[in-house]
Short mmCIF file of C-alpha atoms (C1' of nucleotides) in Angstrom, two decimals:
data_model
loop_
_atom_site.label_atom_id
_atom_site.label_comp_id
_atom_site.label_asym_id
_atom_site.label_seq_id
_atom_site.Cartn_x
_atom_site.Cartn_y
_atom_site.Cartn_z
CA MET A 1 19.35 -22.12 -91.22
CA GLU A 2 20.99 -20.89 -88.08
CA ASP A 3 24.35 -21.19 -89.75
CA GLN A 4 23.32 -18.85 -92.50
CA VAL A 5 22.01 -16.31 -90.04
CA ALA A 6 25.29 -16.34 -88.16
CA PHE A 7 27.14 -16.08 -91.43
CA LEU A 8 25.07 -13.12 -92.60
CA SER A 9 25.36 -11.45 -89.22
CA ALA A 10 29.10 -11.66 -89.53
CA LEU A 11 28.87 -9.85 -92.85
CA ALA A 12 26.45 -7.23 -91.61
CA GLU A 13 28.93 -5.01 -89.85
CA PRO A 14 30.89 -2.20 -91.53
CA THR A 15 34.33 -2.94 -90.09
CA ARG A 16 34.09 -6.65 -90.77
CA LEU A 17 32.84 -6.05 -94.27
CA ALA A 18 35.68 -3.64 -94.92
CA ALA A 19 38.16 -6.15 -93.54
CA LEU A 20 36.85 -8.80 -95.86
CA ARG A 21 37.20 -6.45 -98.74
CA ILE A 22 40.87 -6.13 -97.92
CA LEU A 23 41.28 -9.87 -97.52
CA TRP A 24 39.46 -10.26 -100.79
CA ASP A 25 42.73 -9.84 -102.64
CA GLY A 26 43.52 -13.38 -101.55
CA GLY A 27 46.56 -12.41 -99.57
CA GLU A 28 47.41 -12.48 -95.92
CA HIS A 29 47.02 -9.44 -93.71
CA CYS A 30 47.93 -8.92 -90.09
CA VAL A 31 45.70 -7.25 -87.54
CA CYS A 32 47.98 -4.25 -87.35
CA GLU A 33 47.60 -3.61 -91.03
CA LEU A 34 43.83 -3.96 -90.93
CA MET A 35 43.42 -1.73 -87.93
CA THR A 36 45.53 0.96 -89.52
CA LYS A 37 43.78 0.85 -92.87
CA LEU A 38 40.36 0.80 -91.32
CA GLY A 39 41.01 3.21 -88.50
CA ALA A 40 39.90 0.74 -85.86
CA SER A 41 41.30 0.25 -82.40
CA GLN A 42 43.40 -2.82 -81.75
CA SER A 43 40.93 -4.67 -79.54
CA ARG A 44 38.09 -3.82 -81.84
CA MET A 45 39.85 -5.18 -84.88
CA SER A 46 41.01 -8.26 -83.08
CA ARG A 47 37.51 -9.07 -81.94
CA HIS A 48 36.03 -8.53 -85.37
CA MET A 49 38.55 -10.84 -86.95
CA SER A 50 37.79 -13.34 -84.26
CA ALA A 51 34.13 -13.08 -85.16
CA LEU A 52 34.87 -13.69 -88.82
CA LYS A 53 36.95 -16.67 -87.87
CA ALA A 54 34.18 -18.03 -85.67
CA VAL A 55 31.84 -18.35 -88.63
CA GLY A 56 34.55 -19.84 -90.77
CA LEU A 57 35.01 -16.92 -93.12
CA VAL A 58 38.66 -16.40 -92.41
CA ALA A 59 41.60 -18.44 -91.22
CA ASP A 60 44.56 -17.23 -89.24
CA ARG A 61 48.14 -18.25 -88.99
CA ARG A 62 50.72 -17.22 -86.49
CA ASP A 63 53.83 -15.74 -88.06
CA ALA A 64 56.30 -14.59 -85.46
CA GLN A 65 54.67 -11.78 -83.55
CA TRP A 66 51.97 -11.32 -86.14
CA VAL A 67 48.79 -13.18 -86.87
CA ARG A 68 48.10 -13.32 -90.57
CA TYR A 69 44.49 -13.52 -91.60
CA ARG A 70 43.27 -14.74 -94.95
CA LEU A 71 40.00 -15.82 -96.48
CA THR A 72 39.20 -19.44 -95.75
CA PRO A 73 40.51 -21.15 -98.87
CA ASP A 74 38.07 -24.05 -98.95
CA LEU A 75 34.97 -22.12 -98.00
CA ALA A 76 31.75 -24.07 -98.55
CA PRO A 77 30.40 -23.42 -102.05
CA SER A 78 27.15 -21.85 -100.88
CA ALA A 79 29.00 -19.53 -98.53
CA ARG A 80 31.47 -18.75 -101.24
CA GLU A 81 28.72 -17.67 -103.58
CA ILE A 82 27.23 -15.36 -101.00
CA LEU A 83 30.60 -13.85 -100.28
CA ASP A 84 31.31 -13.40 -103.96
CA ALA A 85 28.02 -11.61 -104.50
CA VAL A 86 28.54 -9.37 -101.48
CA MET A 87 32.08 -8.47 -102.43
CA ALA A 88 30.97 -7.65 -105.95
CA ALA A 89 28.32 -5.35 -104.55
CA VAL A 90 30.71 -3.67 -102.15
CA ALA A 91 33.30 -3.17 -104.84
CA GLU A 92 30.81 -1.55 -107.17
CA PRO A 93 31.06 2.11 -108.04
CA LYS A 94 28.45 4.35 -106.52
CA ARG A 95 25.07 4.44 -108.13
CA ARG A 96 21.72 5.60 -106.95
CA ALA A 97 20.49 3.80 -103.85
CA ALA A 98 18.81 0.46 -104.40
CA MET B 1 28.76 0.56 -98.18
CA GLU B 2 26.21 1.48 -95.57
CA ASP B 3 23.48 0.32 -97.87
CA GLN B 4 24.96 -3.13 -98.08
CA VAL B 5 25.29 -3.37 -94.34
CA ALA B 6 21.63 -2.48 -93.89
CA PHE B 7 20.74 -4.95 -96.58
CA LEU B 8 22.73 -7.74 -94.97
CA SER B 9 21.37 -6.89 -91.55
CA ALA B 10 17.89 -7.30 -92.92
CA LEU B 11 18.82 -10.79 -94.11
CA ALA B 12 20.54 -11.74 -90.87
CA GLU B 13 17.44 -12.54 -88.87
CA PRO B 14 15.75 -15.95 -88.80
CA THR B 15 12.16 -14.84 -89.18
CA ARG B 16 12.94 -12.43 -91.99
CA LEU B 17 15.04 -14.99 -93.77
CA ALA B 18 12.24 -17.53 -93.48
CA ALA B 19 9.74 -15.01 -94.77
CA LEU B 20 11.92 -14.32 -97.77
CA ARG B 21 12.14 -17.99 -98.43
CA ILE B 22 8.36 -18.08 -98.65
CA LEU B 23 8.24 -15.00 -100.86
CA TRP B 24 10.91 -16.61 -102.95
CA ASP B 25 8.23 -18.44 -104.93
CA GLY B 26 7.57 -15.14 -106.63
CA GLY B 27 4.00 -14.90 -105.41
CA GLU B 28 2.20 -12.60 -103.04
CA HIS B 29 1.65 -13.50 -99.42
CA CYS B 30 -0.28 -11.68 -96.74
CA VAL B 31 1.01 -11.12 -93.23
CA CYS B 32 -1.54 -13.51 -91.79
CA GLU B 33 -0.22 -16.31 -93.94
CA LEU B 34 3.39 -15.60 -93.06
CA MET B 35 2.75 -15.34 -89.34
CA THR B 36 0.90 -18.62 -89.36
CA LYS B 37 3.48 -20.50 -91.37
CA LEU B 38 6.35 -19.12 -89.33
CA GLY B 39 4.71 -19.22 -85.93
CA ALA B 40 5.30 -15.55 -85.31
CA SER B 41 3.05 -13.11 -83.52
CA GLN B 42 1.18 -10.57 -85.57
CA SER B 43 3.10 -7.51 -84.49
CA ARG B 44 6.38 -9.32 -84.83
CA MET B 45 5.66 -10.41 -88.38
CA SER B 46 4.35 -7.02 -89.36
CA ARG B 47 7.47 -5.31 -88.11
CA HIS B 48 9.78 -7.77 -89.80
CA MET B 49 8.04 -7.27 -93.11
CA SER B 50 8.28 -3.56 -92.56
CA ALA B 51 12.01 -3.94 -92.05
CA LEU B 52 12.37 -5.89 -95.28
CA LYS B 53 10.40 -3.22 -97.05
CA ALA B 54 12.59 -0.49 -95.59
CA VAL B 55 15.67 -1.89 -97.28
CA GLY B 56 13.82 -2.40 -100.53
CA LEU B 57 13.74 -6.17 -100.48
CA VAL B 58 9.98 -6.49 -100.63
CA ALA B 59 7.07 -4.47 -101.88
CA ASP B 60 3.56 -4.45 -100.49
CA ARG B 61 0.15 -3.88 -101.94
CA ARG B 62 -3.11 -3.36 -100.18
CA ASP B 63 -5.78 -5.81 -101.26
CA ALA B 64 -8.98 -5.27 -99.31
CA GLN B 65 -8.22 -6.04 -95.70
CA TRP B 66 -4.98 -7.76 -96.53
CA VAL B 67 -1.56 -6.46 -97.36
CA ARG B 68 0.15 -8.63 -99.92
CA TYR B 69 3.90 -8.77 -99.80
CA ARG B 70 6.10 -9.84 -102.66
CA LEU B 71 9.76 -9.66 -103.56
CA THR B 72 10.68 -6.35 -105.12
CA PRO B 73 10.48 -7.16 -108.82
CA ASP B 74 13.10 -4.72 -110.03
CA LEU B 75 15.64 -5.29 -107.29
CA ALA B 76 19.05 -3.83 -108.04
CA PRO B 77 21.25 -6.41 -109.79
CA SER B 78 23.88 -6.53 -107.07
CA ALA B 79 21.23 -7.01 -104.39
CA ARG B 80 19.52 -9.59 -106.53
CA GLU B 81 22.69 -11.61 -106.77
CA ILE B 82 23.18 -11.59 -103.04
CA LEU B 83 19.61 -12.62 -102.46
CA ASP B 84 19.89 -15.40 -105.02
CA ALA B 85 23.01 -16.76 -103.37
CA VAL B 86 21.47 -16.62 -99.91
CA MET B 87 18.25 -18.26 -101.00
CA ALA B 88 20.18 -21.00 -102.72
CA ALA B 89 22.10 -21.60 -99.51
CA VAL B 90 19.00 -21.63 -97.37
CA ALA B 91 17.19 -23.96 -99.72
CA GLU B 92 20.04 -26.44 -99.74
CA PRO B 93 19.65 -29.85 -98.17
CA LYS B 94 21.58 -30.38 -94.98
CA ARG B 95 25.24 -31.04 -95.29
CA ARG B 96 28.12 -30.74 -92.93
CA ALA B 97 28.37 -27.33 -91.32
CA ALA B 98 30.18 -24.67 -93.32
"C1'" DG C 1 65.33 -12.33 -67.69
"C1'" DG C 2 63.80 -7.99 -69.46
"C1'" DC C 3 61.93 -5.19 -73.08
"C1'" DG C 4 58.95 -4.07 -76.89
"C1'" DC C 5 55.74 -5.02 -80.48
"C1'" DA C 6 51.54 -7.64 -81.88
"C1'" DT C 7 47.48 -9.80 -80.51
"C1'" DA C 8 43.87 -11.62 -77.45
"C1'" DT C 9 40.69 -11.15 -73.69
"C1'" DG C 10 38.22 -9.86 -69.14
"C1'" DC C 11 35.22 -6.27 -67.75
"C1'" DG C 12 31.78 -2.91 -67.61
"C1'" DC C 13 29.01 0.30 -70.35
"C1'" DC C 14 25.83 1.79 -73.82
"C1'" DC C 15 22.72 1.58 -77.35
"C1'" DG C 16 19.89 -0.44 -80.62
"C1'" DA C 17 17.33 -4.69 -82.10
"C1'" DC C 18 13.67 -7.50 -80.99
"C1'" DC C 19 9.76 -8.75 -78.29
"C1'" DG C 20 4.88 -8.75 -76.19
"C1'" DC C 21 1.00 -6.13 -74.99
"C1'" DA C 22 -2.23 -2.94 -75.91
"C1'" DT C 23 -4.25 0.11 -79.05
"C1'" DA C 24 -4.94 2.51 -83.40
"C1'" DT C 25 -6.08 2.14 -88.29
"C1'" DC C 26 -8.32 0.32 -92.22
"C1'" DA C 27 -11.46 -2.36 -95.10
"C1'" DA C 28 -15.58 -5.25 -95.75
"C1'" DG C 29 -20.15 -6.59 -94.60
"C1'" DG C 30 -24.38 -6.54 -92.31
"C1'" DC D 1 -22.86 2.63 -87.37
"C1'" DC D 2 -21.06 -1.50 -85.36
"C1'" DT D 3 -18.54 -5.53 -85.65
"C1'" DT D 4 -15.02 -8.36 -87.21
"C1'" DG D 5 -10.78 -9.59 -89.36
"C1'" DA D 6 -6.19 -7.84 -90.96
"C1'" DT D 7 -2.43 -4.89 -90.26
"C1'" DA D 8 0.36 -1.16 -88.21
"C1'" DT D 9 2.33 1.22 -84.31
"C1'" DG D 10 3.34 3.37 -79.53
"C1'" DC D 11 5.39 1.84 -75.38
"C1'" DG D 12 8.24 -0.26 -72.11
"C1'" DG D 13 11.38 -4.13 -71.10
"C1'" DT D 14 15.07 -7.31 -72.12
"C1'" DC D 15 19.08 -8.92 -74.19
"C1'" DG D 16 23.04 -9.11 -76.91
"C1'" DG D 17 26.50 -6.74 -79.89
"C1'" DG D 18 29.99 -3.54 -80.18
"C1'" DC D 19 32.99 -0.45 -77.78
"C1'" DG D 20 37.07 1.35 -74.84
"C1'" DC D 21 40.11 0.50 -71.20
"C1'" DA D 22 43.14 -2.20 -68.96
"C1'" DT D 23 45.58 -6.34 -68.76
"C1'" DA D 24 47.20 -10.85 -70.19
"C1'" DT D 25 49.59 -13.61 -73.58
"C1'" DG D 26 52.78 -14.73 -77.35
"C1'" DC D 27 57.00 -13.93 -79.75
"C1'" DG D 28 61.53 -12.14 -81.04
"C1'" DC D 29 65.57 -9.82 -79.62
"C1'" DC D 30 69.22 -8.23 -76.78
#
DNA sequence: GGCGCATATGCGCCCGACCGCATATCAAGG
DNA sequence: CCTTGATATGCGGTCGGGCGCATATGCGCC
């Protein structure tokens, strides 16, 4: 169960959640793009991506001077389902609070 | 998005997650039962349940000297889906790490 | 090699989450 | 009313997460 807690903790942070929402398009995105879009400092964004990588949510690839992040393609099914549900919730239009 | 972060934060704690797993049977459970089953102190368990209540995950009902907690019956659909996915993951038999 | 852009990381700080302990509150029963 | 069992809460302490700043590292280019 520890895995799930770590996984959920990784999701439970605004910047990381927002980053995942961007990665949710299935494409690759460099740190510089994410930090710009999310208004985060460089070190902050780098660390957050590192945290997402640590729990296996994202993968990275070096491409020249950039590091391209993407969602882990073969994410475990149970994790995938959680992520799907969370992304669906985040993408939702505003309603009254739950 | 803040709501979702609070919601996920509530899930991202071992004792709370374990408590939800117990409540997952759909029934009502008092604090004394939860604290015993989870090996948590009284104040600790009370506070954790309070935290779950604060984000709308559980509802409570006073029954004589006990307070019976249960999953919020009319949980918002998006929240419900996340909870379902998480519970399914937690309930899963052990496999290789995600 | 030197420069510049992109990224990672060491370091120290701060703040909030979580805890235990003690105490308050509440309900039932004698 | 007093006690007893169940639950909530005020308080202080600890610990870890997240941050900025500075610096290191990686990479391409000239």
